[in-house]
Coordinates of C-alpha atoms and ligand atoms in Angstrom, one line a residue:
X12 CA 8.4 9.3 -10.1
X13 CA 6.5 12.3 -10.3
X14 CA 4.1 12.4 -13.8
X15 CA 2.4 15.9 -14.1
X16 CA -0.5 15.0 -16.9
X17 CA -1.9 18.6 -16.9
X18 CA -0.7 22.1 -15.2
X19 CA -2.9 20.7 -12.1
X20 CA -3.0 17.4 -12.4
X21 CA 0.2 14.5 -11.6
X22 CA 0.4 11.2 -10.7
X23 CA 2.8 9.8 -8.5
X24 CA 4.5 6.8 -10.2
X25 CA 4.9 4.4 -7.4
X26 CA 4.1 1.3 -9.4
X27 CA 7.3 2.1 -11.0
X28 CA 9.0 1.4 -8.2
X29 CA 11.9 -1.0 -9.6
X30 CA 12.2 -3.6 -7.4
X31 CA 10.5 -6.9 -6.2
X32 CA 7.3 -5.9 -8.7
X33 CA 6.8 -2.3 -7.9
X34 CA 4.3 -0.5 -5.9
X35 CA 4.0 0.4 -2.0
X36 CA 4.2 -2.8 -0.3
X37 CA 7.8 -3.4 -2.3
X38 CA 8.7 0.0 -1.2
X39 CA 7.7 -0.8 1.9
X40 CA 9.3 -4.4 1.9
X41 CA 13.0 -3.1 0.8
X42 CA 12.9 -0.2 3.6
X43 CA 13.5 -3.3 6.0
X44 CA 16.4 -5.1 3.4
X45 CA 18.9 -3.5 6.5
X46 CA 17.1 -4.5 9.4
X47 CA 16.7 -7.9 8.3
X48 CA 20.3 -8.7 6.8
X49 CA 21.9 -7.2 10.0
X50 CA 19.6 -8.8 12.4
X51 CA 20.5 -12.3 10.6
X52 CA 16.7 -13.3 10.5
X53 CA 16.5 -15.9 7.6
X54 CA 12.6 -16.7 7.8
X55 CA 10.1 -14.0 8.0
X56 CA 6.0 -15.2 8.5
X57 CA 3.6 -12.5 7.3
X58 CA 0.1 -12.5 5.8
X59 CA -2.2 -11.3 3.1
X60 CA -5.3 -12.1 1.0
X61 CA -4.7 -14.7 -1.9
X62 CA -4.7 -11.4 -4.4
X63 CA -2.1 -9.4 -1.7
X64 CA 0.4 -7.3 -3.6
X65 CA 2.6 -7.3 0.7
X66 CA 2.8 -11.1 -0.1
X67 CA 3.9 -11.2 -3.5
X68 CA 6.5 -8.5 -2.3
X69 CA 7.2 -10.5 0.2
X70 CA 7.8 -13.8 -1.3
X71 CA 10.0 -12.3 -4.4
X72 CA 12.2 -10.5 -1.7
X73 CA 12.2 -14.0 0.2
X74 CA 13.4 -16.3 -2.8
X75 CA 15.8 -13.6 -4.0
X76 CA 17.5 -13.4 -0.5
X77 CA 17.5 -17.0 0.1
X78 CA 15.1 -16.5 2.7
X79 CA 12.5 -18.8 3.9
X80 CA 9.2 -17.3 3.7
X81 CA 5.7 -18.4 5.0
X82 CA 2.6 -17.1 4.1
X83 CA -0.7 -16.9 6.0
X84 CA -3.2 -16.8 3.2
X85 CA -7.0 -15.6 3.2
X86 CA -9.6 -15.6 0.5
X87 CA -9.9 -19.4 -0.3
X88 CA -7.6 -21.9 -1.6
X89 CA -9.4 -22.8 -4.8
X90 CA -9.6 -18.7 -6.1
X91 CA -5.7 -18.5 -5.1
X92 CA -5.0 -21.8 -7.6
X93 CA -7.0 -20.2 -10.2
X94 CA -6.5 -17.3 -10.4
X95 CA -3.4 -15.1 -11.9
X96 CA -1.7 -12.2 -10.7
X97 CA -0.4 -11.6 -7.9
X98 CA -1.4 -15.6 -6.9
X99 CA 0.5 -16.5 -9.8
X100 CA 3.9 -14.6 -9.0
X101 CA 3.3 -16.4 -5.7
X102 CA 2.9 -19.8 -6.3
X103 CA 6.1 -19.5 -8.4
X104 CA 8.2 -18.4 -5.5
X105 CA 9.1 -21.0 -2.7
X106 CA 7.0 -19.8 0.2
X107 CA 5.6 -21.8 2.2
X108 CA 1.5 -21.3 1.7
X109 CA -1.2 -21.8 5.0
X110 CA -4.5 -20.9 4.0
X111 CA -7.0 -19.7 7.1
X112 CA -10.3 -18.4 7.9
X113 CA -9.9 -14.4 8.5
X114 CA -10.1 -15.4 12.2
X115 CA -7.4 -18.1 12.7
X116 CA -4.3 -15.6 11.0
X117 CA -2.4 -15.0 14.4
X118 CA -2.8 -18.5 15.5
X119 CA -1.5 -19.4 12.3
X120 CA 0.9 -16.6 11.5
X121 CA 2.6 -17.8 15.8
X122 CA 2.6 -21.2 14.8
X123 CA 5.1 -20.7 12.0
X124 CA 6.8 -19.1 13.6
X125 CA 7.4 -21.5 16.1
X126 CA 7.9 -23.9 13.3
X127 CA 10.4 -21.7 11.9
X128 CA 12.0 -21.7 15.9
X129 CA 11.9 -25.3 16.2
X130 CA 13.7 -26.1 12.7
X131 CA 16.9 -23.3 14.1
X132 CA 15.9 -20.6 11.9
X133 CA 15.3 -16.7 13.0
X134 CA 12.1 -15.9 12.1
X135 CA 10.7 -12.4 11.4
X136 CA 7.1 -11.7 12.4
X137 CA 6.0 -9.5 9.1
X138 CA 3.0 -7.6 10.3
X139 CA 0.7 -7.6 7.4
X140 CA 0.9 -4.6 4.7
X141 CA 4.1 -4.2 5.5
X142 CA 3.0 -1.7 8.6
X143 CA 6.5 -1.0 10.0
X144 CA 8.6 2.0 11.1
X145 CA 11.0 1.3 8.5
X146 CA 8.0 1.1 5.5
X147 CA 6.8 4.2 6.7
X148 CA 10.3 5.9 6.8
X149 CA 10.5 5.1 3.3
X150 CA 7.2 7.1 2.4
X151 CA 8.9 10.0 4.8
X152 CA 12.2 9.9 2.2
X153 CA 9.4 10.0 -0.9
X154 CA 8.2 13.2 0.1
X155 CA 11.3 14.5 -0.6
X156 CA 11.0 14.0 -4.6
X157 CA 7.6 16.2 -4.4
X158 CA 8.8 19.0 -1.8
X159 CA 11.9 19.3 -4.4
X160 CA 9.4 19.5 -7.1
X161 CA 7.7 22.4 -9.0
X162 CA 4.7 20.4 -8.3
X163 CA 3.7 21.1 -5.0
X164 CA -0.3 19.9 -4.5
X165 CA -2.7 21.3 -2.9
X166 CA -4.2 17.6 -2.3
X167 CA -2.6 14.0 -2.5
X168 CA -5.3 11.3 -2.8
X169 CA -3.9 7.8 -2.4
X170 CA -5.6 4.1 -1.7
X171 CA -5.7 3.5 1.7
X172 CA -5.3 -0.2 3.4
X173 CA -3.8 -0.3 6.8
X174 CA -2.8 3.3 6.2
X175 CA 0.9 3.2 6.6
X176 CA 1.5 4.7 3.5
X177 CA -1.0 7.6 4.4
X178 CA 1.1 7.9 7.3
X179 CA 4.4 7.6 6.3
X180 CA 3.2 10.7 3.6
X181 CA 1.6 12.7 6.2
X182 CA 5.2 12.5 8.1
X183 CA 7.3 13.6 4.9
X184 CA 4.8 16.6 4.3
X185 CA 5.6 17.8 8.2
X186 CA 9.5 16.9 7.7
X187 CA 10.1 18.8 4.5
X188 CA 7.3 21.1 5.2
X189 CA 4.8 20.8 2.8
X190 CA 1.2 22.0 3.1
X191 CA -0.8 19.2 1.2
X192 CA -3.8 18.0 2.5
X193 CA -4.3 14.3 2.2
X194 CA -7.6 12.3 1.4
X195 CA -7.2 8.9 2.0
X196 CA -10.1 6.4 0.1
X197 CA -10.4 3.7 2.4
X198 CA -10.4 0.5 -0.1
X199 CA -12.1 -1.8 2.9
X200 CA -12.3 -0.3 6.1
X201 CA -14.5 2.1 8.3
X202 CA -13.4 5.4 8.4
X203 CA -12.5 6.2 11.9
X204 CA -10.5 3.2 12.4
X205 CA -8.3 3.7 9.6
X206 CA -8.1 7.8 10.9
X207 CA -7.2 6.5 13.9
X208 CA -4.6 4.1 13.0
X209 CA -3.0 6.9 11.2
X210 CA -3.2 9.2 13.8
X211 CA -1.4 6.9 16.0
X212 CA 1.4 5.6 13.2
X213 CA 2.1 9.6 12.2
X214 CA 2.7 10.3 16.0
X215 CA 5.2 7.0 16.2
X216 CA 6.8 8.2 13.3
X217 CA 7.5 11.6 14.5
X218 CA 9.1 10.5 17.2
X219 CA 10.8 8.1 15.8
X220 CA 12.3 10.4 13.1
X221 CA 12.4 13.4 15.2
X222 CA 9.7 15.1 12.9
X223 CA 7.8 17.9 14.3
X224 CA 4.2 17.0 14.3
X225 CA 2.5 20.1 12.5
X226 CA -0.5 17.8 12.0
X227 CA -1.5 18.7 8.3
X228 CA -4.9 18.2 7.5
X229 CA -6.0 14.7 6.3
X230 CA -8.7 12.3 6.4
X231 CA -10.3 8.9 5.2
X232 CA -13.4 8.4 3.3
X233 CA -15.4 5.6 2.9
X234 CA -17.9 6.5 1.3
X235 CA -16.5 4.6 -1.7
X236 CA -16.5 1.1 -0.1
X237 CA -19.0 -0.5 -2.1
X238 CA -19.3 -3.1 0.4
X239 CA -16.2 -3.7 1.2
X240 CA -12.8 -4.9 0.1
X241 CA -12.4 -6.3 -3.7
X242 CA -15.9 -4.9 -4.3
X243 CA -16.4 -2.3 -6.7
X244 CA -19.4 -0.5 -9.0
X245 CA -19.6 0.3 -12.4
X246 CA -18.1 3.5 -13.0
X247 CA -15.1 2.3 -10.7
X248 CA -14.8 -0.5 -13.3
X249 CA -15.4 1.8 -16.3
X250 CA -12.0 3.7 -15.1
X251 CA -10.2 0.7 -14.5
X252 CA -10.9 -0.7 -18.4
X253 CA -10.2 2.9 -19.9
X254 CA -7.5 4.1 -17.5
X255 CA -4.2 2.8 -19.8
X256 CA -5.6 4.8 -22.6
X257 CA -7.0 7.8 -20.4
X258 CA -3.2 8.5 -18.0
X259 CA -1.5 5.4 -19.3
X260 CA -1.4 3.9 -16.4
X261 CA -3.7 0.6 -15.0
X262 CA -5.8 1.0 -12.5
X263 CA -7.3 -2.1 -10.8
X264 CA -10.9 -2.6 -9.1
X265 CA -9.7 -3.3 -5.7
X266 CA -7.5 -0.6 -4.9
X267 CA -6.1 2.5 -7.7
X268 CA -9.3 2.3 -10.0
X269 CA -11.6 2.8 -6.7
X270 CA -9.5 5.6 -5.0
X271 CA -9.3 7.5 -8.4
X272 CA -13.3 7.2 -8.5
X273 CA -13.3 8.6 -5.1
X274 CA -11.3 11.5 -6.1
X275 CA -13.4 12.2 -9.5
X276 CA -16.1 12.0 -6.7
X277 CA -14.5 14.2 -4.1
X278 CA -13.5 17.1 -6.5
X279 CA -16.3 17.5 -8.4
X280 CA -18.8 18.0 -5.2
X281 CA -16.3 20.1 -3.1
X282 CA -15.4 22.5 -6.2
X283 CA -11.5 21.3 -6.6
X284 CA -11.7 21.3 -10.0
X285 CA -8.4 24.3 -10.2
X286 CA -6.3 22.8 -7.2
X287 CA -3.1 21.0 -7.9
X288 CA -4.2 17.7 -7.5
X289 CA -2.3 14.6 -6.8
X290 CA -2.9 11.6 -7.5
X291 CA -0.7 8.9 -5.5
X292 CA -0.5 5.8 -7.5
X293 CA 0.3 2.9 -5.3
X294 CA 0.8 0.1 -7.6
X295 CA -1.3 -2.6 -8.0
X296 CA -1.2 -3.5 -11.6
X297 CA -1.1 -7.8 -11.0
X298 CA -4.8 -7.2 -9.3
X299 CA -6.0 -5.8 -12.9
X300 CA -4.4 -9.4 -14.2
X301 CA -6.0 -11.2 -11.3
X302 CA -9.0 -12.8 -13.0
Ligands
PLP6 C1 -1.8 -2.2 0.1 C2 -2.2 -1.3 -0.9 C3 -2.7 0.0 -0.7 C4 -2.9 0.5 0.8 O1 -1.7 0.8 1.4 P1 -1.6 0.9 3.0 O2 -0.3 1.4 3.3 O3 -1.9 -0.4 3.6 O4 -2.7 1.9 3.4 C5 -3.0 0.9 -1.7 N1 -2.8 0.5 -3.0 C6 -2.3 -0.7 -3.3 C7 -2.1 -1.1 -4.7 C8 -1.9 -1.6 -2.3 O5 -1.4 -2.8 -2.6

């Protein structure tokens, strides 16, 4: 849902998004309802960190369906017990939880599969964040909403994880042939290797979706990192605390309250101040509840 708050200023309401707890990853999670229901899988094995919006997307969508669902879990057992938000939507599905070390994921992530194998069940391999054709397709449909709009930004700035949904955008604006310009605030990784994933998931995309690749402009800061994922700075947590009374939305530390810092950031030094500014809000609001 598109929110204009000023002539030049909107938010995209993807938090809104009504099903399995809103935001990207659910739209990202029910782009694949089809493929999974008509490929019979009845397990699917993905991964996240212990505050991962993908797993708590996941898991709802699992428990719903009747699915079996196992979860490859970083960021420490202890925090994921004690903490709330997304952890605690988690803990109250059925999913199966295996915590590892960053390092061990795929070992972990094969092996349940193979569990899953052994017991007669399909399993789906999940890739984490949701990064799948079919999650990006859904950010390509999106993109209809603004290029039907009479909002039509100059810039889109957005959160950006694996970059899938920075992708999947990218592809809508070439489809329905809008001339945004996309700036991407990288919430945890370097710069070029989130540019580059993008690159390479708008080109798959494309051809996928038979999409002429016109190649708008985007890119991905991160200049913003403050050290790296779940990390934040003071005014980034000065927006998050005022942000419900400021657009009436909440922004969290980890991902929305950080790339809407880097966008303050962004337009004031490059004079943007009387473009039509968009800001894409991803979702996120269990990671405000988190601790
Ligand atoms: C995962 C996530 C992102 C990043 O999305 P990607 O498609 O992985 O780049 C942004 N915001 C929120 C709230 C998220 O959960």
């Amino acid at each position: 849902m598109l929110h204009p708050i000023t002539d030049t200023f909107a938010i995209y309401r993807d938090d809104v998004y009504p099903y399995l707890g809103g935001g990207n990853k659910a739209r990202k999670m029910m782009a694949l309802d089809h493929f999974i229901k008509s490929n019979g899988y009845n397990a699917i094995v993905t991964t996240g960190a212990i505050q991962s919006n993908h797993c708590r997307a996941v898991a709802i969508y699992c428990k719903k369906n009747n699915i079996a669902c196992a979860l490859v879990l970083h960021g420490g057992e202890d925090n994921f017990y004690s903490q709330g938000g997304n952890a605690k939507i988690i803990r109250s599905s059925d999913s199966k939880l295996i915590f590892s070390q960053p390092i061990d994921i795929s070992k972990k992530m094969d092996k349940a599969m193979s569990d899953y194998n052994i017991k007669g069940l399909k399993p789906y391999y999940l890739v984490g964040s949701g990064h799948t054709l079919e999650g990006g397709k859904a950010y390509i449909d999106v993109v209809k909403d603004i290029a039907s709009s009479d909002f039509i930004p100059d810039y889109i700035f957005l959160a950006s994880g694996s970059g899938s949904t920075q992708a999947g955008i990218l592809a809508g604006l070439s489809k329905y042939n809008v001339q945004s310009k996309v700036i991407g605030i990288s919430v945890g990784r370097k710069k070029s290797i989130i540019e580059n994933d993008i690159k390479r998931f708008y080109g798959k995309l494309c051809d996928e979706y038979q999409i002429p690749k016109t190649y708008n402009e985007f890119v991905v800061t991160d200049d913003f990192l403050c050290q790296g994922y779940d990390k934040y700075n003071p005014e980034i947590k000065t927006i998050s605390e005022n942000s419900l009374t400021k657009y009436g939305v909440i922004l969290d530390t980890t991902y929305t309250a950080k790339a809407f810092y880097g966008m303050e950031q962004i337009i004031l030094k490059n004079n943007l101040s009387s473009k039509k500014i968009l800001f894409w809000y991803t979702g996120g609001i269990y990671n405000y509840f988190a601790k």
